XYZ file of C-alpha atoms in Angstrom:
644
model
C -23.738 14.417 10.653
C -23.318 15.247 14.328
C -25.910 17.541 15.905
C -24.092 18.142 19.203
C -21.375 20.516 18.015
C -20.734 23.925 19.534
C -23.336 26.612 18.812
C -22.392 29.111 16.137
C -20.365 26.615 14.128
C -22.032 25.757 10.854
C -21.020 22.347 9.537
C -21.057 21.189 5.924
C -20.506 17.517 5.129
C -19.778 16.252 1.600
C -20.255 12.605 0.624
C -18.870 11.677 -2.797
C -18.444 8.477 -4.760
C -19.304 6.813 -8.023
C -22.712 5.543 -9.094
C -24.150 2.654 -7.116
C -22.225 3.190 -3.882
C -25.261 4.099 -1.774
C -24.557 7.783 -1.130
C -28.244 8.608 -0.788
C -28.918 5.729 1.589
C -25.906 6.712 3.667
C -26.966 10.369 3.819
C -30.587 9.595 4.698
C -29.512 7.294 7.516
C -27.128 9.953 8.795
C -29.967 12.479 8.750
C -32.238 10.131 10.716
C -29.473 9.515 13.254
C -28.988 13.270 13.738
C -32.733 14.104 13.838
C -33.178 14.075 17.649
C -30.699 16.918 18.032
C -32.277 19.041 15.288
C -35.500 20.478 16.727
C -36.119 22.751 13.762
C -36.242 19.949 11.220
C -34.512 18.077 8.408
C -35.069 19.233 4.821
C -34.363 17.121 1.741
C -33.702 18.567 -1.714
C -32.639 16.797 -4.915
C -30.781 19.291 -7.164
C -30.928 16.759 -10.063
C -27.162 16.879 -10.472
C -27.027 13.995 -12.965
C -29.836 15.377 -15.082
C -29.170 17.171 -18.339
C -31.035 20.096 -16.709
C -29.926 20.400 -13.060
C -32.155 22.378 -10.748
C -31.357 26.118 -11.105
C -30.047 27.795 -7.971
C -32.981 30.251 -7.951
C -35.480 27.389 -7.916
C -33.543 25.493 -5.245
C -33.509 28.577 -2.996
C -37.230 29.145 -3.545
C -38.018 25.550 -2.559
C -35.856 25.724 0.560
C -37.283 29.083 1.605
C -40.772 27.660 1.248
C -39.809 24.668 3.406
C -38.462 27.088 6.008
C -41.848 28.801 6.175
C -41.430 31.770 3.813
C -44.606 32.501 1.851
C -44.270 32.507 -1.924
C -45.041 36.235 -2.218
C -42.258 37.019 0.277
C -39.532 35.169 -1.631
C -37.130 37.754 -3.144
C -37.042 37.926 -6.920
C -33.255 37.826 -7.358
C -30.688 35.154 -6.466
C -28.721 37.375 -4.104
C -31.827 38.304 -2.136
C -32.988 34.711 -1.873
C -29.544 33.510 -0.717
C -29.301 36.260 1.907
C -32.739 35.470 3.344
C -32.015 31.720 3.276
C -28.730 32.145 5.199
C -30.262 34.465 7.760
C -32.958 31.888 8.482
C -30.394 29.091 8.781
C -28.328 31.159 11.223
C -31.227 31.109 13.707
C -32.219 27.452 13.430
C -30.915 24.005 14.291
C -31.765 22.279 11.040
C -30.169 19.860 8.613
C -30.452 20.499 4.898
C -29.711 17.401 2.814
C -28.724 18.235 -0.762
C -28.721 14.859 -2.450
C -27.203 14.554 -5.933
C -25.518 17.930 -6.404
C -24.212 18.921 -9.814
C -21.408 21.390 -9.156
C -19.805 23.825 -6.761
C -21.743 26.675 -8.391
C -25.025 24.950 -7.640
C -24.084 24.167 -4.030
C -22.338 27.334 -2.789
C -25.467 29.557 -2.499
C -27.169 26.780 -0.513
C -24.517 26.597 2.212
C -24.900 28.385 5.577
C -22.726 31.362 6.450
C -22.628 30.534 10.172
C -24.957 29.610 12.957
C -26.141 26.193 14.042
C -27.447 24.791 10.779
C -25.946 21.705 9.169
C -25.813 20.879 5.480
C -25.055 17.447 4.047
C -24.276 17.221 0.334
C -23.977 14.117 -1.819
C -22.520 14.133 -5.302
C -20.905 11.856 -7.841
C -18.459 14.657 -8.489
C -15.624 15.407 -6.096
C -16.616 19.103 -5.865
C -12.978 19.845 -5.054
C -13.603 23.588 -5.342
C -15.627 23.652 -2.114
C -13.606 24.829 0.874
C -14.133 24.240 4.579
C -16.239 21.103 4.135
C -15.848 17.729 5.810
C -15.328 15.148 3.091
C -16.170 11.477 2.991
C -15.395 9.488 -0.155
C -17.337 6.231 -0.324
C -15.754 3.194 -1.926
C -16.941 -0.338 -2.699
C -17.723 -2.599 0.236
C -15.185 -5.199 1.281
C -16.226 -8.760 0.476
C -17.381 -9.692 4.026
C -19.480 -6.513 4.241
C -20.907 -7.068 0.757
C -21.833 -10.665 1.601
C -23.489 -9.486 4.819
C -25.548 -6.884 2.926
C -26.664 -9.439 0.339
C -27.554 -11.901 3.083
C -29.647 -9.216 4.795
C -31.528 -8.448 1.582
C -32.315 -12.133 1.038
C -33.503 -12.680 4.592
C -34.604 -16.221 5.418
C -33.861 -17.670 1.998
C -30.127 -16.936 2.412
C -29.839 -20.088 4.517
C -30.902 -22.258 1.576
C -28.639 -20.499 -0.931
C -25.514 -21.255 1.076
C -22.597 -19.022 2.005
C -20.225 -20.013 -0.861
C -22.769 -19.058 -3.535
C -23.641 -15.776 -1.807
C -19.970 -14.904 -1.380
C -19.387 -15.551 -5.075
C -22.356 -13.328 -5.981
C -21.090 -10.556 -3.708
C -17.682 -10.840 -5.344
C -19.205 -10.501 -8.813
C -21.073 -7.395 -7.637
C -17.732 -5.755 -6.930
C -18.861 -4.365 -3.590
C -21.391 -1.956 -5.141
C -24.480 -1.685 -2.917
C -26.705 -0.976 -5.934
C -25.505 -4.149 -7.659
C -26.079 -6.120 -4.463
C -29.599 -4.685 -4.169
C -30.391 -5.649 -7.747
C -29.104 -9.203 -7.357
C -30.813 -9.595 -3.988
C -34.118 -8.330 -5.385
C -33.892 -10.686 -8.356
C -33.436 -13.670 -6.062
C -36.161 -12.593 -3.634
C -38.670 -12.051 -6.455
C -37.849 -15.445 -8.013
C -37.945 -18.019 -5.198
C -37.175 -20.873 -7.600
C -33.860 -19.369 -8.699
C -30.712 -20.580 -7.013
C -27.872 -18.251 -6.062
C -25.333 -20.627 -7.597
C -27.170 -20.565 -10.940
C -27.268 -16.754 -10.951
C -23.558 -16.690 -10.096
C -22.890 -18.887 -13.142
C -24.804 -16.436 -15.323
C -22.864 -13.484 -13.946
C -19.570 -15.247 -14.578
C -20.115 -14.678 -18.321
C -18.620 -11.224 -18.914
C -20.460 -10.836 -22.215
C -23.819 -11.018 -20.441
C -22.953 -9.813 -16.943
C -23.954 -6.168 -17.271
C -27.395 -7.076 -18.586
C -27.986 -9.350 -15.575
C -27.815 -6.366 -13.216
C -31.428 -5.326 -13.604
C -34.492 -5.794 -11.426
C -37.687 -3.990 -12.332
C -36.812 -0.342 -12.919
C -33.382 -0.784 -11.331
C -30.613 -1.179 -13.887
C -26.999 -0.570 -13.063
C -26.138 0.445 -16.623
C -28.573 3.350 -16.273
C -26.724 4.579 -13.173
C -23.398 4.541 -15.019
C -25.041 6.043 -18.093
C -26.090 9.166 -16.188
C -22.435 9.848 -15.340
C -21.353 9.070 -18.900
C -23.791 11.622 -20.289
C -22.158 14.323 -18.147
C -18.856 13.944 -20.007
C -17.607 16.029 -22.902
C -17.383 14.084 -26.208
C -13.577 13.733 -25.974
C -13.773 12.303 -22.451
C -16.525 9.895 -23.515
C -14.338 8.671 -26.349
C -11.375 7.986 -24.053
C -13.625 6.344 -21.450
C -15.155 3.826 -23.817
C -11.884 3.157 -25.662
C -10.084 2.317 -22.429
C -12.210 -0.834 -22.439
C -9.782 -2.384 -24.966
C -6.814 -2.048 -22.594
C -5.881 -5.596 -21.507
C -5.094 -4.777 -17.862
C -7.183 -3.297 -15.072
C -5.390 0.053 -14.885
C -3.808 2.605 -17.195
C -1.548 5.632 -17.140
C -1.985 8.837 -19.099
C 0.330 7.669 -21.877
C -1.748 4.577 -22.619
C -4.968 6.586 -22.314
C -3.602 9.020 -24.903
C -2.769 6.174 -27.307
C -6.163 4.520 -26.874
C -7.966 7.824 -27.231
C -5.898 8.958 -30.202
C -5.166 12.257 -28.488
C -2.362 14.207 -26.834
C -1.047 13.490 -23.348
C -2.392 16.832 -22.129
C -5.907 16.098 -23.390
C -5.703 12.603 -21.900
C -4.842 14.048 -18.485
C -7.851 16.378 -18.688
C -10.174 13.533 -19.659
C -8.853 11.279 -16.892
C -9.443 14.047 -14.358
C -13.053 14.337 -15.545
C -13.528 10.571 -15.305
C -12.161 10.498 -11.762
C -14.296 13.504 -10.839
C -17.420 11.607 -11.884
C -16.329 8.347 -10.260
C -15.993 6.477 -13.549
C -12.314 5.814 -12.807
C -10.401 5.449 -9.573
C -7.007 7.128 -9.334
C -4.002 5.996 -7.307
C -0.976 7.686 -5.804
C 1.177 6.067 -8.506
C -0.470 8.118 -11.243
C -2.483 5.203 -12.575
C -6.232 4.901 -13.116
C -8.398 1.856 -12.570
C -11.866 0.748 -13.641
C -14.310 -0.889 -11.294
C -15.068 -4.240 -12.962
C -18.694 -3.339 -13.710
C -17.790 0.132 -14.996
C -15.310 -1.495 -17.364
C -18.094 -3.694 -18.734
C -20.227 -0.585 -19.199
C -17.376 1.115 -21.087
C -17.069 -1.920 -23.352
C -20.807 -1.838 -23.993
C -20.616 1.854 -24.989
C -17.681 1.105 -27.277
C -19.623 -1.630 -29.061
C -22.677 0.589 -29.417
C -20.962 3.796 -30.508
C -18.039 2.703 -32.682
C -18.001 0.541 -35.791
C -16.383 -2.880 -36.077
C -13.627 -1.357 -38.223
C -12.990 1.400 -35.679
C -12.793 -1.098 -32.828
C -10.406 -3.326 -34.758
C -8.125 -0.383 -35.565
C -8.209 0.715 -31.931
C -7.278 -2.762 -30.669
C -4.439 -3.042 -33.193
C -3.066 0.399 -32.347
C -3.183 -0.169 -28.604
C -1.699 -3.672 -28.754
C 1.093 -2.606 -31.107
C 1.996 0.405 -28.978
C 2.127 -1.688 -25.822
C 4.314 -4.330 -27.425
C 6.721 -1.859 -29.034
C 6.983 0.174 -25.835
C 7.568 -2.942 -23.704
C 10.215 -4.140 -26.167
C 12.041 -0.817 -26.083
C 11.701 -0.527 -22.306
C 13.122 -4.002 -21.729
C 16.182 -2.942 -23.740
C 17.217 -0.664 -20.874
C 18.493 -3.769 -19.085
C 20.467 -5.342 -21.907
C 24.279 -5.566 -21.861
C 24.751 -2.775 -24.412
C 25.392 0.845 -23.490
C 23.058 3.601 -24.646
C 19.508 4.725 -23.942
C 16.835 2.975 -26.024
C 14.276 5.212 -27.652
C 10.596 4.736 -26.954
C 8.741 3.933 -30.187
C 6.348 6.476 -31.590
C 7.093 8.861 -28.721
C 5.496 11.669 -30.661
C 2.263 9.751 -31.224
C 0.736 11.156 -28.061
C 3.258 13.850 -27.233
C 4.919 11.534 -24.735
C 8.415 11.925 -23.335
C 10.553 8.770 -23.568
C 11.573 7.047 -20.358
C 14.600 8.796 -18.917
C 16.239 6.111 -16.771
C 16.423 2.422 -15.969
C 14.447 3.157 -12.790
C 11.575 4.630 -14.821
C 11.760 1.678 -17.203
C 11.573 -0.763 -14.301
C 8.572 1.066 -12.852
C 6.768 1.077 -16.205
C 7.291 -2.643 -16.750
C 6.110 -3.558 -13.252
C 3.143 -1.203 -13.034
C 1.931 -2.002 -16.545
C 2.616 -5.742 -16.609
C -1.067 -6.650 -17.006
C -1.248 -4.430 -20.067
C 1.876 -5.435 -21.959
C 1.417 -9.093 -21.022
C -2.188 -8.908 -22.196
C -1.007 -7.362 -25.449
C 1.534 -10.174 -25.822
C -1.234 -12.755 -25.442
C -3.439 -10.998 -27.982
C -0.577 -10.773 -30.454
C 0.189 -14.470 -29.978
C -3.465 -15.375 -30.583
C -3.382 -13.238 -33.729
C -0.267 -14.955 -35.101
C 1.912 -11.822 -34.845
C 4.977 -13.955 -34.228
C 7.691 -11.382 -34.905
C 6.235 -8.849 -32.453
C 5.774 -11.538 -29.804
C 9.314 -12.809 -30.184
C 10.858 -9.331 -30.167
C 9.058 -8.502 -26.927
C 9.922 -11.796 -25.227
C 13.583 -11.392 -26.197
C 13.723 -7.900 -24.708
C 12.635 -9.306 -21.343
C 15.532 -11.752 -21.106
C 17.918 -9.578 -19.131
C 15.191 -7.664 -17.294
C 13.788 -10.872 -15.817
C 16.900 -11.110 -13.603
C 15.619 -8.042 -11.740
C 12.146 -9.458 -11.228
C 13.160 -13.011 -10.562
C 9.894 -14.243 -9.123
C 7.534 -12.457 -11.487
C 4.694 -14.970 -12.002
C 4.468 -14.257 -15.716
C 7.940 -15.210 -16.982
C 7.095 -18.789 -17.857
C 4.235 -17.557 -20.032
C 6.316 -14.774 -21.616
C 9.165 -17.036 -22.655
C 6.897 -19.929 -23.643
C 5.018 -17.567 -25.978
C 8.394 -16.417 -27.301
C 9.478 -20.005 -27.929
C 6.212 -20.775 -29.716
C 6.605 -17.671 -31.895
C 10.208 -18.554 -32.766
C 9.151 -22.089 -33.701
C 6.389 -20.696 -35.936
C 8.964 -18.461 -37.645
C 11.309 -21.436 -38.090
C 14.156 -19.614 -36.340
C 16.064 -22.329 -34.478
C 18.581 -19.995 -32.842
C 15.961 -17.670 -31.345
C 13.842 -20.674 -30.412
C 16.806 -22.054 -28.473
C 17.217 -18.708 -26.682
C 13.608 -18.717 -25.504
C 13.843 -22.318 -24.319
C 16.912 -21.358 -22.321
C 14.838 -18.641 -20.654
C 12.086 -21.160 -19.890
C 14.754 -23.384 -18.331
C 15.840 -20.435 -16.183
C 12.242 -20.049 -14.919
C 12.135 -23.703 -13.891
C 15.527 -23.368 -12.219
C 14.633 -20.373 -10.036
C 10.835 -20.531 -9.659
C 9.326 -23.979 -10.047
C 12.544 -25.792 -9.021
C 11.646 -28.495 -11.537
C 14.989 -30.101 -12.353
C 13.591 -32.383 -15.062
C 11.982 -29.429 -16.856
C 15.280 -27.517 -16.677
C 17.246 -30.336 -18.295
C 14.520 -31.080 -20.846
C 14.426 -27.441 -22.035
C 18.217 -27.065 -22.157
C 18.632 -30.323 -24.085
C 16.138 -29.150 -26.710
C 17.755 -25.710 -26.786
C 21.202 -27.247 -27.296
C 19.939 -29.351 -30.197
C 18.271 -26.363 -31.896
C 21.305 -24.162 -31.327
C 23.668 -26.771 -32.752
C 21.519 -27.110 -35.883
C 21.506 -23.347 -36.422
C 25.114 -22.660 -35.433
C 24.022 -20.434 -32.526
C 27.145 -20.900 -30.393
C 26.016 -18.424 -27.737
C 22.829 -20.419 -27.155
C 24.813 -23.629 -26.759
C 26.773 -21.829 -24.045
C 23.550 -20.591 -22.443
C 22.092 -24.113 -22.491
C 25.125 -25.306 -20.513
C 24.725 -22.356 -18.114
C 20.968 -22.848 -17.616
C 21.409 -26.607 -17.052
C 23.476 -25.990 -13.902
C 20.507 -25.413 -11.513
C 18.882 -28.604 -12.794
C 21.954 -30.683 -12.004
C 22.341 -29.008 -8.610
C 18.706 -29.678 -7.700
C 19.319 -33.362 -8.452
C 22.530 -33.408 -6.411
C 24.633 -34.104 -9.504
C 27.293 -31.607 -8.475
C 30.107 -32.869 -10.700
C 27.919 -32.565 -13.817
C 26.782 -29.126 -12.660
C 30.390 -27.945 -12.281
C 31.349 -29.371 -15.664
C 28.411 -27.616 -17.321
C 29.264 -24.297 -15.629
C 32.936 -24.599 -16.670
C 31.976 -25.344 -20.264
C 29.651 -22.310 -20.372
C 32.328 -20.042 -18.871
C 34.911 -21.099 -21.452
C 32.504 -20.551 -24.324
C 31.341 -17.112 -23.126
C 34.922 -16.003 -22.555
C 35.755 -16.999 -26.119
C 32.732 -15.078 -27.372
C 33.774 -11.957 -25.422
C 30.451 -11.814 -23.533
C 31.582 -10.544 -20.118
C 28.185 -10.472 -18.460
C 27.366 -14.029 -19.489
C 30.863 -15.113 -18.492
C 30.259 -13.646 -15.039
C 26.942 -15.491 -14.737
C 28.720 -18.754 -15.521
C 31.465 -18.031 -12.999
C 28.872 -17.404 -10.278
C 27.307 -20.761 -11.168
C 30.731 -22.370 -11.040
C 31.410 -20.839 -7.619
C 28.157 -22.315 -6.307
C 29.051 -25.715 -7.738
C 32.519 -25.627 -6.167
C 30.915 -24.754 -2.839
C 28.520 -27.689 -3.237
C 31.581 -29.911 -3.775
C 33.300 -28.528 -0.690
C 36.026 -26.905 -2.796
C 35.722 -23.528 -1.080
C 39.020 -21.982 -2.146
C 38.207 -22.692 -5.795
C 34.732 -21.229 -5.237
C 36.344 -18.061 -3.865
C 38.609 -17.856 -6.888
C 35.675 -17.901 -9.331
C 33.585 -15.459 -7.352
C 36.423 -12.996 -6.795
C 37.045 -12.942 -10.536
C 33.438 -11.843 -11.022
C 33.805 -9.073 -8.426
C 36.995 -7.883 -10.134
C 35.393 -7.883 -13.584
C 32.376 -5.969 -12.254
C 34.695 -3.244 -11.002
C 36.857 -3.072 -14.121
C 36.514 0.011 -16.297
C 36.786 -1.918 -19.572
C 34.369 -4.736 -18.770
C 31.895 -3.614 -21.418
C 29.041 -3.762 -18.897
C 26.855 -0.785 -18.106
C 27.231 0.608 -14.547
C 23.837 -0.793 -13.567
C 24.685 -4.210 -14.958
C 28.090 -4.223 -13.259
C 26.514 -3.330 -9.903
C 23.954 -6.111 -10.289
C 26.632 -8.670 -11.211
C 28.803 -7.618 -8.264
C 25.999 -8.051 -5.727
C 25.011 -11.377 -7.258
C 28.563 -12.668 -6.752
C 29.108 -11.215 -3.281
C 26.323 -13.293 -1.714
C 27.864 -16.717 -2.461
C 31.305 -15.224 -1.850
C 30.239 -14.328 1.673
C 28.791 -17.792 2.157
C 32.053 -19.460 1.116
C 34.073 -17.194 3.406
C 31.789 -18.133 6.294
C 32.292 -21.827 5.604
C 36.052 -21.238 5.774
C 35.647 -19.574 9.170
C 36.592 -16.111 7.866
C 33.685 -14.442 9.609
C 34.689 -10.776 9.386
C 35.278 -11.002 5.631
C 32.022 -12.906 5.222
C 30.066 -10.212 7.093
C 31.590 -7.512 4.899
C 30.700 -9.334 1.666
C 27.169 -10.243 2.749
C 26.496 -6.732 4.031
C 27.319 -5.260 0.645
C 25.385 -7.970 -1.205
C 22.210 -7.283 0.780
C 22.517 -3.514 1.208
C 19.349 -1.567 0.327
C 19.788 0.384 -2.857
C 19.094 -0.524 -6.437
C 15.615 -1.973 -6.789
C 15.752 -5.727 -7.162
C 12.920 -8.191 -6.908
C 13.110 -10.269 -3.722
C 14.843 -13.573 -4.456
C 15.928 -16.611 -2.522
C 19.604 -15.783 -2.910
C 19.029 -12.406 -1.270
C 16.859 -13.846 1.505
C 19.341 -16.648 2.188
C 22.187 -14.129 2.253
C 20.308 -11.956 4.752
C 19.611 -14.913 7.028
C 23.254 -15.975 6.859
C 24.387 -12.413 7.579
C 22.048 -12.248 10.572
C 23.513 -15.456 12.009
C 27.088 -14.201 11.562
C 26.251 -10.868 13.186
C 24.781 -12.715 16.157
C 27.993 -14.712 16.475
C 29.881 -11.415 16.480
C 27.709 -10.146 19.335
C 26.099 -7.477 17.137
C 22.593 -8.337 18.320
C 20.710 -5.232 17.153
C 22.133 -5.535 13.635
C 21.397 -9.256 13.669
C 17.744 -8.740 14.576
C 17.378 -6.124 11.835
C 18.850 -8.516 9.254
C 16.541 -11.305 10.464
C 13.553 -8.941 10.152
C 14.516 -8.076 6.576
C 14.998 -11.752 5.752
C 11.609 -12.609 7.296
C 9.883 -9.987 5.173
C 11.600 -11.233 2.029
C 10.776 -14.876 2.735
C 7.150 -13.869 3.326
C 7.082 -12.136 -0.057
C 8.506 -15.280 -1.642
C 5.868 -17.454 0.026
C 8.351 -19.443 2.146
C 6.296 -19.699 5.344
C 8.748 -21.843 7.315
C 11.698 -19.530 6.632
C 9.521 -16.507 7.386
C 8.501 -17.875 10.790
C 12.068 -18.901 11.608
C 13.551 -15.491 10.827
C 10.662 -13.551 12.372
C 11.103 -15.453 15.654
C 14.796 -14.630 15.740
C 14.153 -11.003 14.844
C 11.989 -10.583 17.942
C 13.979 -12.814 20.296
C 15.321 -11.181 23.434
C 19.079 -10.460 23.313
């Protein structure tokens, strides 16, 4: 709080943040720093904002007037008179009034100056968004280096014996909350025989972690509990029930399902939780727990709801997540038509309106629906697990390097095996083979999965899965340099899919075949296969949805451009690669896109189009960085910044 501002300009600062973030410490230090420029004093008042009985405004004004030198018998009897006298005194003085722990705008407004040289600094767990003309500072958790430094400072000399790795781990488990760091530091200081590594092991147990954050009369659960008690019953219910959500964040729809309420009521409750710092909101409309607050919510759930209620809540939330994920994944299947969200009326929720919204939901909520999938698998709910895994089959093409696909499809395969369904088991193994072909690049795993899938499919008469096993085996053969076998497998898959009338799968096989022909140096034949895909993607009667057709076209244009380049047909290659890599429909970064961008950049440089080349190299560098390919990233980044 600066004390050197122009005379006549009253300044009000507002520091907000959740429990345990050190708002009081911050404000007191700010007051001490400003003290030399405040000759008329610094006054501290606690309005008891987190108490069930906050300090009445009349009493607060009486206390402040007394501190400013007004005798008790001269204090006006009414609120208006007290506020007027208080503001007139502030106008004439260079003072700082620190209101620590304010309850509401109504409590604070009469205590603010109306002008003059006075300063007021307010702290509150609430956002107090109704206050106007104030300078706001929202405190958040400390970053890990800062948290480790604070803990080290609390421990003093003994920090050298505890060791940096153990202290860093403790700071991490404290989640950057200064109060948690104080508690842990005090526990270690007061028990010289304890080791930091041993305490870190205790804190690693989530079931006991919250209870470990206590030292004397300091207990972090009490700090959270004061905020919890400020909530209305409906908001308390949603807060504690959000503890069953598998992921770290939620949207209003999931909050409504967990809370058993309408979307409108869920929004209101979420706003209250953010206002009190019990949840953090994001620009994407999602809400996140701090790790320790989540543990507190789980503790309240266990204390306030019965075992039967908790079991019903977990079942309802898990089932809704799985059914919604299954329906959302269907947006990306080969069939036309908009899938309906299950139980849309359960919480007054509107179904997803587009593939873009579906994609956003699946990405943003992956921790939740994947967590629900795990819980369902552990509970032996094989049909639900398999239905969900199957719905992700086509969608996974758009999020190629999602780290969860191996787990999703492995759980699907396990569920299908438990159900004794050989055909669906084969389908899931084919998806696992795809993961190994595009992510782990494990050729042996690819061929092992496809061989098992082919055997299961043959036993069940699942012709389509035999075709898919041939298609998914292609990357395995290519990784091993067995190009003739790869081409034969791709040709076999293409023939089978064409006979089955599955245009999208036929196109996938033709793209594979084009890549194999290119590997063999048979570039004209590669062009023939790839051009057939482009033609089918543009045909009105292909049976593919517009989004699917666009995806298939781009997927074929990249190798098409590469083959044209190898034939020396540079202009045609640039045209194909430009379209293949054009920004537009959201696709997960993949190696085929990054490779196509790098190839396009090289061709543009050969054409003398240096600015366009550098831009393409920059895009390729960013994509390779996302994919974790450090060498390719450095190579493209260097060329993107090279002088023309």
